[in-house]
Structure formats: C-alpha cells, structure tokens
XYZ file of C-alpha atoms in Angstrom:
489
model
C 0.000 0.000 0.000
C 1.203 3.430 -0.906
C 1.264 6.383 1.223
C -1.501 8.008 -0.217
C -3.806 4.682 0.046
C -2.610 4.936 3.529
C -3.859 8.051 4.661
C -7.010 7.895 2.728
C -7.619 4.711 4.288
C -7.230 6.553 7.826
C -9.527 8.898 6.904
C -7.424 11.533 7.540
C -8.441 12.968 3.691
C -9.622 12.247 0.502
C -6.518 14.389 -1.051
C -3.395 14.073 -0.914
C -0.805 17.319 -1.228
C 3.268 16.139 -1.958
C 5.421 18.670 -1.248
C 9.103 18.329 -2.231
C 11.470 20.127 -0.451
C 11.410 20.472 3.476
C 13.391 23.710 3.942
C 11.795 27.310 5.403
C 8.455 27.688 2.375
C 7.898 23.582 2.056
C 7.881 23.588 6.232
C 5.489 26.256 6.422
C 3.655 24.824 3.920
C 3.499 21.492 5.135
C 2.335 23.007 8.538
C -0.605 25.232 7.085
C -2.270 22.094 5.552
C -1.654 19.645 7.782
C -3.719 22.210 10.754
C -6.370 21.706 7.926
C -6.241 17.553 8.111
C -4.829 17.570 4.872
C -2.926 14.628 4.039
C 0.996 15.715 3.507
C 3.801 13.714 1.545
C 6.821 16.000 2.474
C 9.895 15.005 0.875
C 13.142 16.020 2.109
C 16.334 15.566 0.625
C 18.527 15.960 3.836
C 18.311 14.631 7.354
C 16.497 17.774 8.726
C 14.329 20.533 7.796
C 15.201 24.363 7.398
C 18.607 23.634 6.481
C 19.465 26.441 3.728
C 20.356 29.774 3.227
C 21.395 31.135 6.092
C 17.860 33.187 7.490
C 19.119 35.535 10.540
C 16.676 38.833 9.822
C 12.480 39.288 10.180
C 12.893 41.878 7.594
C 10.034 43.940 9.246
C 9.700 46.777 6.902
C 12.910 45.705 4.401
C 15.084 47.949 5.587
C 18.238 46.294 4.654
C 17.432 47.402 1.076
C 17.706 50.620 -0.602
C 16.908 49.522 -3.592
C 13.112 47.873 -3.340
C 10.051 49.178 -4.022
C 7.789 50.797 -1.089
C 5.066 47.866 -1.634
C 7.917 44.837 -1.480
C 8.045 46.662 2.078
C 5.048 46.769 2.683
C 4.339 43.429 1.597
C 7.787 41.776 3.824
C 6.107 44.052 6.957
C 3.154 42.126 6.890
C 4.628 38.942 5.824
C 6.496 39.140 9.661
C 3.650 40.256 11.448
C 1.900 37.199 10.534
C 5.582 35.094 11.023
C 5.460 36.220 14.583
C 2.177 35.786 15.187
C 2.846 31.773 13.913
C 6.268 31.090 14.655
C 6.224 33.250 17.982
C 9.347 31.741 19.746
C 11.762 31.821 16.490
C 12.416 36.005 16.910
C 15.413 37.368 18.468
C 13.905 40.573 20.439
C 16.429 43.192 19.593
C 15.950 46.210 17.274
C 18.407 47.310 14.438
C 20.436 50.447 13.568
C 21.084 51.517 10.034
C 23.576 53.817 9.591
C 24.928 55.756 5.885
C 28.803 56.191 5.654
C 29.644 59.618 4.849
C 31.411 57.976 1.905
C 28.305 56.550 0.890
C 26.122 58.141 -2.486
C 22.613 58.228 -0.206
C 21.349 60.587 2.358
C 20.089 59.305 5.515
C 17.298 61.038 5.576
C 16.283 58.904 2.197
C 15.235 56.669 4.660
C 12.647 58.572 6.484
C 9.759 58.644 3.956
C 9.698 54.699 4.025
C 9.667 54.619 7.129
C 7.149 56.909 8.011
C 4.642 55.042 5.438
C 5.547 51.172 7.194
C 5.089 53.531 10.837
C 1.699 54.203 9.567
C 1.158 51.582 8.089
C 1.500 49.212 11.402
C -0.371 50.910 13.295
C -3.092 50.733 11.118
C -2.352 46.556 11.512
C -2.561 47.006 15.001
C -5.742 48.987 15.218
C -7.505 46.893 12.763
C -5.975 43.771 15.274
C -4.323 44.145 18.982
C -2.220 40.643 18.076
C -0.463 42.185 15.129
C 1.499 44.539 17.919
C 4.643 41.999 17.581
C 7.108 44.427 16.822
C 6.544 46.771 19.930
C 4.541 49.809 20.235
C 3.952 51.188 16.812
C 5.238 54.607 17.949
C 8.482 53.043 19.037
C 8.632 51.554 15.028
C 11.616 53.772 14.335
C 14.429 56.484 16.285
C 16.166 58.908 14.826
C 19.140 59.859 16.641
C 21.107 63.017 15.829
C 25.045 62.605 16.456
C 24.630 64.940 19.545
C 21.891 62.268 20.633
C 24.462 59.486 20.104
C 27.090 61.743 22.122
C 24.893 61.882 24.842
C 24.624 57.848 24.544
C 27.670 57.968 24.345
C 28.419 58.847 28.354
C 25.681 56.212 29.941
C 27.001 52.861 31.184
C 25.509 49.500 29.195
C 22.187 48.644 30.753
C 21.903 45.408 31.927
C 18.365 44.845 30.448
C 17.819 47.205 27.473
C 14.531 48.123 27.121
C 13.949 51.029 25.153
C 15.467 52.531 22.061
C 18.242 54.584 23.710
C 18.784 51.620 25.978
C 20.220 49.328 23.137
C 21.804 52.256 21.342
C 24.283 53.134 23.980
C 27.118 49.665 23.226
C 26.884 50.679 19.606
C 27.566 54.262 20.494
C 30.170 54.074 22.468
C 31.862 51.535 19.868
C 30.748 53.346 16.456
C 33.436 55.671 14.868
C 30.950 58.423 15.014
C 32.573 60.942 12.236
C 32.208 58.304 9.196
C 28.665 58.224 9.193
C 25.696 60.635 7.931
C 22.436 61.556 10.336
C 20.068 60.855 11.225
C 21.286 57.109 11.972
C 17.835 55.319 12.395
C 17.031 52.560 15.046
C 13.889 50.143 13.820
C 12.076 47.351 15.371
C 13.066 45.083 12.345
C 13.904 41.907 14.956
C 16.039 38.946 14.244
C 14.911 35.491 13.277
C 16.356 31.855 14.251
C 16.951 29.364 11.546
C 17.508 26.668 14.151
C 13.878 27.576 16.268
C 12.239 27.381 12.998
C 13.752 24.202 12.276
C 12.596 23.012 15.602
C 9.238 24.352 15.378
C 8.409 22.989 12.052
C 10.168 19.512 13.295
C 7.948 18.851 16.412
C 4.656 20.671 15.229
C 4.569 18.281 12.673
C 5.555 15.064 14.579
C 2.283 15.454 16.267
C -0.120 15.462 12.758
C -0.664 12.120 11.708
C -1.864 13.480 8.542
C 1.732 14.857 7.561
C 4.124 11.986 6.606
C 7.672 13.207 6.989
C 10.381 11.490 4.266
C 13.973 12.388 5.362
C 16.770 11.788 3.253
C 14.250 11.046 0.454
C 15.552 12.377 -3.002
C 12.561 12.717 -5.878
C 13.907 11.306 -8.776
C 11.046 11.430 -10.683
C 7.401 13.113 -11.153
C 4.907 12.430 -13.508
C 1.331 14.534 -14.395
C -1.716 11.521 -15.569
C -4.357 12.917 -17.550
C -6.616 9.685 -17.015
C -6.552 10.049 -12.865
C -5.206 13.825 -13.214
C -2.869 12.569 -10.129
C 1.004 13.283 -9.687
C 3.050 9.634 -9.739
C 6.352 10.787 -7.544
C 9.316 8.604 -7.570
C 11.985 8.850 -4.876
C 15.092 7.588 -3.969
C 15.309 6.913 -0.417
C 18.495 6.751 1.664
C 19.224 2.897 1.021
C 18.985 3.053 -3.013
C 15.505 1.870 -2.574
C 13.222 3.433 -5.090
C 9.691 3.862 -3.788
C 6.426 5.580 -5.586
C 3.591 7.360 -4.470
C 0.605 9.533 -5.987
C -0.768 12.648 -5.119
C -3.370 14.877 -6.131
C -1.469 18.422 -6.326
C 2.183 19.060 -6.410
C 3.883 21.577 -4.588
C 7.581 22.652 -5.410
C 9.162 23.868 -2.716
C 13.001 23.003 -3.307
C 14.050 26.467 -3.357
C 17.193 27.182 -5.058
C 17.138 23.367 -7.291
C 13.503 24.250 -7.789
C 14.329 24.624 -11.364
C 15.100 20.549 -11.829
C 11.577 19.629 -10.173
C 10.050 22.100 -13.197
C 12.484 20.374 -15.975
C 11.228 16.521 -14.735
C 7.549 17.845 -14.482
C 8.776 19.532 -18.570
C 6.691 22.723 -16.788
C 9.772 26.092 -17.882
C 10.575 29.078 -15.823
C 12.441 31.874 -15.639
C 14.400 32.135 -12.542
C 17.854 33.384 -10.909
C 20.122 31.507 -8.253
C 22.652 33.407 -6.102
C 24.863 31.821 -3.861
C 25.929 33.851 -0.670
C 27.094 33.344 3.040
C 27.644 34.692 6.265
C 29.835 34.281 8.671
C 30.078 33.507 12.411
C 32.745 35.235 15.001
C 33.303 35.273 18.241
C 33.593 38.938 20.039
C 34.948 38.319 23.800
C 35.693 42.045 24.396
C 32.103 42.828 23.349
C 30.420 45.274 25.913
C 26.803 45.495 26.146
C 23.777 43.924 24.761
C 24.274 44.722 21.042
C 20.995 45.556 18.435
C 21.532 44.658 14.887
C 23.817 46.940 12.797
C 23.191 47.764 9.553
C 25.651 49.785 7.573
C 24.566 50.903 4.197
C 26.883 50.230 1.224
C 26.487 49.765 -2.498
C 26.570 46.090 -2.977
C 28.698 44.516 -5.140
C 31.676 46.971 -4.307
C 33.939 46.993 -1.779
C 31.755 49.329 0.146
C 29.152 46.916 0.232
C 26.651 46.876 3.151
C 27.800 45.634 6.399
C 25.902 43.282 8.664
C 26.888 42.446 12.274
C 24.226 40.290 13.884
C 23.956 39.513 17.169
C 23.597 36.186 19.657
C 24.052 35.006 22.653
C 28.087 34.789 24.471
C 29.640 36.936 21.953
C 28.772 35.609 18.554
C 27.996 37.684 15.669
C 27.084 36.590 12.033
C 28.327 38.428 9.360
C 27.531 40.033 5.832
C 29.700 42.300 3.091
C 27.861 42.879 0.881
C 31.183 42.612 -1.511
C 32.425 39.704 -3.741
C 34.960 38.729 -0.742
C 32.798 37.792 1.757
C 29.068 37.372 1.033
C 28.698 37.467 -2.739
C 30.692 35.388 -5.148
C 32.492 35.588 -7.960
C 29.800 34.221 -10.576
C 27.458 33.501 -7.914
C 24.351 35.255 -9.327
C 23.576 32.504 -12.385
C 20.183 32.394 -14.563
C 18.320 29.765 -16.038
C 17.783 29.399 -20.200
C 15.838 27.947 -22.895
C 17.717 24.468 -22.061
C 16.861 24.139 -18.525
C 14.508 25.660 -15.575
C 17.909 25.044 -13.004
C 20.346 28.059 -13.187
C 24.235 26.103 -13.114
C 26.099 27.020 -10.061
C 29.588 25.627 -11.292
C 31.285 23.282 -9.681
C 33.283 25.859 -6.818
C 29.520 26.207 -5.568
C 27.925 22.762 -6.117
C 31.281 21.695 -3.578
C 30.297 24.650 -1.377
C 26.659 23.378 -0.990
C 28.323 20.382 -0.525
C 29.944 21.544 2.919
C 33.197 21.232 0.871
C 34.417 24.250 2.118
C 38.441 24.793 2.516
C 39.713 25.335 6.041
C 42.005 28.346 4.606
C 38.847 29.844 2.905
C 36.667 30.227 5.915
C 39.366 32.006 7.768
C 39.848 34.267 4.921
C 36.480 35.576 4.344
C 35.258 35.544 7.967
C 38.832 37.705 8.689
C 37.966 40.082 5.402
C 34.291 39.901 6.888
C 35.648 41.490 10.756
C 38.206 43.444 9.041
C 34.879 44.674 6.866
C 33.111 45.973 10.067
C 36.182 47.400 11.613
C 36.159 50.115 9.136
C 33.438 51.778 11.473
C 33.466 49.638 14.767
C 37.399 49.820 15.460
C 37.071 47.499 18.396
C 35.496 44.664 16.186
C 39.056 43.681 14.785
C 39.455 41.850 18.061
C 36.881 39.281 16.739
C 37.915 35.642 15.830
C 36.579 32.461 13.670
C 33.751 31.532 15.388
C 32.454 28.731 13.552
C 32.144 27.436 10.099
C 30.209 29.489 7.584
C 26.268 29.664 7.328
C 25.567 29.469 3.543
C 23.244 28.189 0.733
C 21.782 29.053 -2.625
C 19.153 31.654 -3.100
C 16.329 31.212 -5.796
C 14.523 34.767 -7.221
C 12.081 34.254 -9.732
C 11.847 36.041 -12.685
C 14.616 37.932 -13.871
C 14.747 41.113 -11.456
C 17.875 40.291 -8.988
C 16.505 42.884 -6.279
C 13.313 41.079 -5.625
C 12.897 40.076 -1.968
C 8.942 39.845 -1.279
C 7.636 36.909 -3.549
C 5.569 33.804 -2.615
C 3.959 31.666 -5.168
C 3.664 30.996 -8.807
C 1.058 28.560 -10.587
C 1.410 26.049 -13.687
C 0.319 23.718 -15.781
C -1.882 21.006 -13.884
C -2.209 21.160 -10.178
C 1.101 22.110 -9.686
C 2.503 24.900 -8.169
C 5.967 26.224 -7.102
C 7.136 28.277 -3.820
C 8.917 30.720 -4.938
C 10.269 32.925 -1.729
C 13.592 35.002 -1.547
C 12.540 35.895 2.374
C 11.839 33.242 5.155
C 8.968 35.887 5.736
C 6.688 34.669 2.723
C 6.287 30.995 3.591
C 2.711 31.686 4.965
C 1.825 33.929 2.270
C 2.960 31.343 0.048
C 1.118 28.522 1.907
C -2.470 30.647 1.973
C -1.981 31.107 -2.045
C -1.849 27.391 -2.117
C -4.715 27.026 -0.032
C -6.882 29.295 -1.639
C -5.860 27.258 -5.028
C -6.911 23.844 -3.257
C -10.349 25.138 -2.798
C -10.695 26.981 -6.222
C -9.689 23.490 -7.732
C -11.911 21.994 -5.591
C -8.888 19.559 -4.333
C -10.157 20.337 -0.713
C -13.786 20.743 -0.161
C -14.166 22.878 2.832
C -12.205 26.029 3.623
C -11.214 27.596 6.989
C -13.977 28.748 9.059
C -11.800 30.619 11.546
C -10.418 33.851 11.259
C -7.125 34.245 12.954
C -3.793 32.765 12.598
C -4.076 31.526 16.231
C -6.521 29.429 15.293
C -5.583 28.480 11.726
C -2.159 27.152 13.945
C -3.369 25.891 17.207
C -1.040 22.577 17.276
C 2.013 24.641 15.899
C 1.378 27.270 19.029
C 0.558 25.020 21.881
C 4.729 23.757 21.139
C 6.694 24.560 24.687
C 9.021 27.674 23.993
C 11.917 25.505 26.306
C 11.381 22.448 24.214
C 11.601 24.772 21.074
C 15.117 25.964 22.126
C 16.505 22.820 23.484
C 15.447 21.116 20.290
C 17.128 24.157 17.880
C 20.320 23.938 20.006
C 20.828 20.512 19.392
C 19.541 21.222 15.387
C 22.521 23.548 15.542
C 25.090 21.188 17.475
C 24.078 18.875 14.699
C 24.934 20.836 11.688
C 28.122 22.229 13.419
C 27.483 25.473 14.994
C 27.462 26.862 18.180
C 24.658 26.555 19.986
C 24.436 29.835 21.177
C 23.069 30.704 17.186
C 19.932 28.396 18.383
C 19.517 30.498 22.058
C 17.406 33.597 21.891
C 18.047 37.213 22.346
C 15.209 38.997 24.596
C-alpha cells in the first residue's frame, strides 16, 4: 500500500498534497495544511528541515534594502507580522540600527519617507488587530538619533536589560566611529529570526499530525502529471537506493534554489535566478553590552558593500559584506535558459553546498568579513573564527535580482511552485496554495476561523523551552554553536 492509500484509508483525507522540499516555504507549507487535516507527503532531501540559506533577519519593513520598491516593504512588513504571530518563539527581540557612511552616495534622511509610510502603516495593523502589535509599540517603530543624541549615549554605562530605544543604542555608540557616518542614523524594530527555532518548530509541530508523513533523506527522482486520474506519480530515492512511488493529487515545489530541476522533470519552464551567498560567524569576547543589529549601508557589489553584524548570545555575531569577498561570489548570481529551468552554479559552488568548504577559505572571508566591520566599529578587529560558515543558494524568480517579497507561482496542472527570496513569505505562500486547493476543488471545505491563532493551534501550543533545546541541538548537529539556536530577549 502506498502512502496516499494509507492516509485515505485513515480517513485523515480524501486528497493528498506532496510537497518536495522540506526547507523554510515547504515547512510552512506542510504546517498550514496539515492544521487543515490535509494529508501531507513531504519530501526532504537531507536529514532535517530548514537547512538552507542562512535566514538571521524578520525583515520587518525591508530595511536592509535601498533599492526595493515601497510595496515589497510593505508586503515583507506584513509577511512578519503574521511570522510572529505563527512562529512566535523563532524572533530574536532586539531592534536594528542603520547607519549611511559619509562615503556613501545616499542621504540618511532617504530613509525617512519609508519609514514613516511602514510607521503608519502598522499601526493601522494594530488597530484593525491588537495581536499584530509583535514588533513593539507602533510609535516606538523607528528612532532617529542626531550625532549629539548618540554623544549623549555615548556617556551612559551598558544597561543590563535594554529596554527602550536609547537603551540598546548606547554599546553601539560608544563603539561606532561616530565621524564616518551621515544623520540621522535610524534605530527600527526590524527583529532577528532563528533558523535553528524554525527548524525546531516545524520539526515537532509536525511530529504530532498524523496526517503529515515526513520522508527524510528522500531524493525525488522522478514526477509524472496523468491525464486519465489527473494525479502526480512521484518517484523517490530513499536513503538505502531503494526506489519507492507514491501519488498525489497536487504538487507543490518547494526546493528552493534546485527548484528549477523539479520544473524540468515535471517539462513545466521558468524563468528564474540563483545566487549563492554566506555569512559568517565570530566570536567577540571584548564585546560590551547587549548589542541591536547593525546595519551599515553600502552599495553592494563593491567593496563598500553593506555591512551586517548580527547579534547572539556569548559573543557571537554573524556576518555580511555585501562585496564579492565575503558574502557574494564571484559568478554567484547565475540564470536559467531555454535548455533548462535550473540556473548552473559551477562546480566551486555545487562543492560549497556540498559543505566542501576549505579550512584556509573560511578564515579568509570571515577575517575580510571582521576586518569589513572594523572600518566603522574599530574594536570589532578583536573578533575571531567563530564557527564554520552559514551558507546556501538563493532562488529569485523572474529575472529582477533585487526582488525580496515573492511567494507563489502557478502552472500547468495542479502544480505549483514556492517561490520565496525571504523566510517571511512561507505563509503567504502557503495561503496562495490554499486558496488554489479550494478553487480546484482539491479540498472541499475552507477555513472557518479567522485568525492565525486558530488556523495554527497545534504549531502554538509547542513549549518555547522544548523549542530551544530542540534548535540547540539542530545547531550542534549541523556544526554550529549553539548559542546561534539560544534567543536574544
């Protein structure tokens, strides 16, 4: 008996979703239908799930970029309301600073106008629904702070417990080299997001559905459409050579960066990019204070790119440059053609994804990564190799590399691909596909509750200790510290 028969058979559901790929969109997924009693195939390709690109930012409001539209922002500050509201012990409860070098082509206060629109624009959220207030009182969104403010900071001893705005400013002001930057530097409640509490989340919420059958270390080698039962046939290899089959009635790619090979075995085309990137983890002993985010603006791709120090627990930080010797690659950014849905990584990468990474290389970006930040925190240069990198492939559909707020895309016959750049989509992604099940008729009845509380009460009734014991040893696992699993605030 195949797994479909089998979960039919338990009455579980009539229909039957596969969804290949288990990382941050296919989890989600996976996790909206099964609260439905959907039945779920979910196919994973590795041991675990939520193991890829390295996801260490909400993205609130989009700060980080410059160079995305005012709706993609307003689209990824929704996006983490709802994130938060779901996944509500995966945030790390510390603000972050963007600052402009006074080297830099932008003004700092190119920043305000944005802001003041997402301001508005949450606490409209919050009017229209007291549990969107994730992100702190809406009039504490954003802080300007003058450089005579920061001076000021500048004089205070480290609180023990930061609590307000000025309260985390004061480590970064008394470290910042205060005369390279433009003002207003801005503070914003855009908060920081674990990979490894995800992980765990997903992992136990969906031990406890019967309905959702989790295959680890379960490759699909094949997937084919039938007119006659309009069913999917998926072969996959599992991790003994065995080849095994099942059907289901809608597909769901979800294999984010090697989506492209699901589309070119189910002959369905698309245009799509792949960029490779990591980050980098460091250990800061001579770090004073409880540190927010830091955000330094940069044109990417030069070796002014933007700087990102992120914080955790006993003196790690993860780190982006936004330059081709640390973050970005050389050839990284690849798109797909008329041959194939897959952009080609070349072979560099493919070892990369591999965890084929040279000893000598890791030390050489992380150390070009600290020596990146100590152009305007002086006392960062102290940092050391705290781990081995945090890295993976990137999929953006289309061909427009500065997309970050995307979710779904539909083809050909009951199929349909996730399609995110930001960990932040996966439940806009997952409602798409459940308002497609219902227009196809796939599932018969629809939600008749209202709130995401409701729409996730198995994934919300998870212990927050269990959560974090579980993403520390998710994290032990994979070769980090497990301080990168522990949470901030």
């Amino acid at each position: 008996m195949n797994i479909s028969e089998r979960h039919s058979s338990e009455g579980i559901s009539h229909s039957t979703v596969g969804i290949i790929g288990g990382g941050v969109a296919g989890a989600t997924i996976a996790l909206r239908l099964a609260e439905l009693g959907i039945s779920i195939n979910l196919f994973e390709e590795g041991i675990s799930l939520v193991n890829g690109p390295p996801i260490c930012h909400l993205h609130a409001g989009g700060n980080l970029y410059r160079e995305i539209s005012s709706q993609q922002c307003l689209n990824l500050l929704e996006q983490s309301i709802d994130t938060l509201r779901v996944f509500k012990h995966t945030a790390n409860i510390r603000p972050t600073v963007i600052a402009v070098p006074i080297d830099d082509k932008g003004s700092a206060l190119d920043l305000i106008p944005r802001l003041d629109l997402l301001k508005t624009t949450y606490e409209q959220l919050v009017k229209r629904d007291s549990k969107n207030k994730v992100l702190g009182e809406p009039s504490d969104y954003f802080t300007l702070y003058s450089q005579q403010d920061i001076e000021k900071l500048k004089l205070l001893d480290n609180p023990t417990h930061p609590v307000t705005p000025d309260d985390w400013m004061i480590p970064v002001a008394k470290s910042l080299q205060l005369d390279q930057f433009k003002y207003p530097i801005v503070m914003v409640q855009e908060y920081g997001l674990s990979v490894f509490r995800i992980a765990a989340t997903a992992s136990l919420a969906l031990t406890q559905m019967q309905n959702c059958h989790v295959l680890l270390s379960s490759k699909v080698c094949e997937v084919e459409y039938d007119q006659v039962t309009q069913r999917w046939l998926i072969t996959y290899q599992t991790q003994d050579n065995h080849k095994q089959q099942c059907t289901v009635d809608y597909l769901i790619n979800a294999c984010g960066y090697r989506s492209g090979t699901i589309d070119d075995l189910a002959h369905i085309p698309r245009e799509r990019m792949v960029e490779f990137k990591a980050a980098y983890v460091t250990r800061w002993e001579k770090c004073e204070g409880h540190w927010p985010e830091l955000i330094i603006h940069g044109e990417r791709g030069t070796p002014k790119g933007m700087a990102q120090l992120t914080p955790y627990p006993n003196g790690y930080f993860q780190l982006h440059g936004m330059t081709k010797d640390i973050t970005l690659f050389e050839n990284g950014l690849v798109t797909s053609d008329h041959s194939s849905a897959q952009p080609k990584l070349n072979d560099a990468f493919k070892e990369k994804l591999n965890r084929q990474w040279s000893k000598e290389e890791v030390i050489e970006r992380t150390e070009k990564a600290i020596k990146h930040v100590a152009q305007y925190v002086d006392t960062f240069k102290s940092a050391v190799v705290g781990g081995k990198p945090l890295f993976g492939a990137q999929q953006i559909p289309g061909t427009d590399a500065t997309l970050r707020a995307a979710d779904i895309s539909f083809s050909g016959d009951n199929y349909a691909r996730s399609e995110i750049v930001k960990a932040s989509s996966a439940l806009s992604a997952a409602d798409a596909i459940v308002n497609e099940l219902i227009t196809k008729g796939i599932i018969t009845s629809h939600d008749d509750v209202t709130t995401r509380e409701e729409l996730f009460s198995t994934t919300l009734q998870l212990d927050k200790q269990e959560i974090v014991a579980n993403a520390e040893k998710i994290a032990v696992q994979r070769g980090f510290p497990a301080s990168l699993a522990q949470p901030i605030g």
